[in-house]
């Protein structure tokens, strides 16, 4: 049964979906890590693929940028395609010099100024948690394969470019305890909660709002491989 944004049949999508923001990264992951790959979606070029990793079926699909976009795709995957688990894999900007470029962050929870959850279900708080068991599994997997993850509160922002007269990264860090910023997890965690599913978010620090360091495209590619290994090894457990 196709939905407005995903042209696939139910059985074509695995129970576990890894979700990068960029659909071309989804293709890269499928090409690099999965076997017996079949593409299940190309509507709006939001590519989705299903294949096997170490013999277990896994799907990978782009989410697009921002909460409205991941809100649509995660809702359709959970509700209409019987997906049970979505692990977002993305990039984030550091709000503290305790985080270096390429560090891995596992979202302990997501704070947001977004009205997504209020508009979607009437949820009126500004923090949403991922699935605790899934987080524990990802943290444990990372340790077992020798990768360090920082489990902290993250900021899911609606805005990439802020004007100077509004709260900046210092306030988000000091007032809300957010160590880094991305733009999707609050909506993903919300959808998982209202639909009784599981979600988590693993991030690689790609830039710093403190030091103004940025990564090159090539550096991002290599560092994302680390995050991918943690996500894939977690997904098959
Ligand atoms: N993702 C990666 N870097 C980001 C930033 N600086 N702001 C929002 N999302 C991001």
Short mmCIF file of C-alpha atoms and ligand atoms in Angstrom, two decimals, residues 88 91-95 157 159-160 181-184 204 206-209, ligand 1:
data_model
loop_
_atom_site.label_atom_id
_atom_site.label_comp_id
_atom_site.label_asym_id
_atom_site.label_seq_id
_atom_site.Cartn_x
_atom_site.Cartn_y
_atom_site.Cartn_z
CA UNK A 88 18.31 8.57 12.85
CA UNK A 91 25.21 15.51 11.78
CA UNK A 92 25.17 18.18 14.47
CA UNK A 93 26.78 21.46 15.44
CA UNK A 94 28.54 21.54 18.84
CA UNK A 95 27.38 24.04 21.50
CA UNK A 157 16.10 23.37 16.12
CA UNK A 159 16.03 27.35 12.50
CA UNK A 160 19.46 26.97 10.91
CA UNK A 181 22.12 21.12 17.53
CA UNK A 182 20.38 19.23 14.76
CA UNK A 183 16.91 19.66 13.28
CA UNK A 184 14.90 16.43 13.36
CA UNK A 204 28.44 13.04 14.36
CA UNK A 206 30.25 18.20 11.84
CA UNK A 207 30.80 21.80 12.99
CA UNK A 208 31.21 23.86 16.13
CA UNK A 209 29.29 27.00 17.02
N1 LIG B 1 23.49 19.99 11.65
C1 LIG B 1 24.82 20.04 11.55
N2 LIG B 1 25.28 21.24 11.93
C2 LIG B 1 24.18 21.96 12.28
C3 LIG B 1 23.99 23.26 12.75
N3 LIG B 1 25.03 24.06 12.94
N4 LIG B 1 22.74 23.68 12.99
C4 LIG B 1 21.70 22.86 12.79
N5 LIG B 1 21.81 21.61 12.34
C5 LIG B 1 23.05 21.16 12.09
#
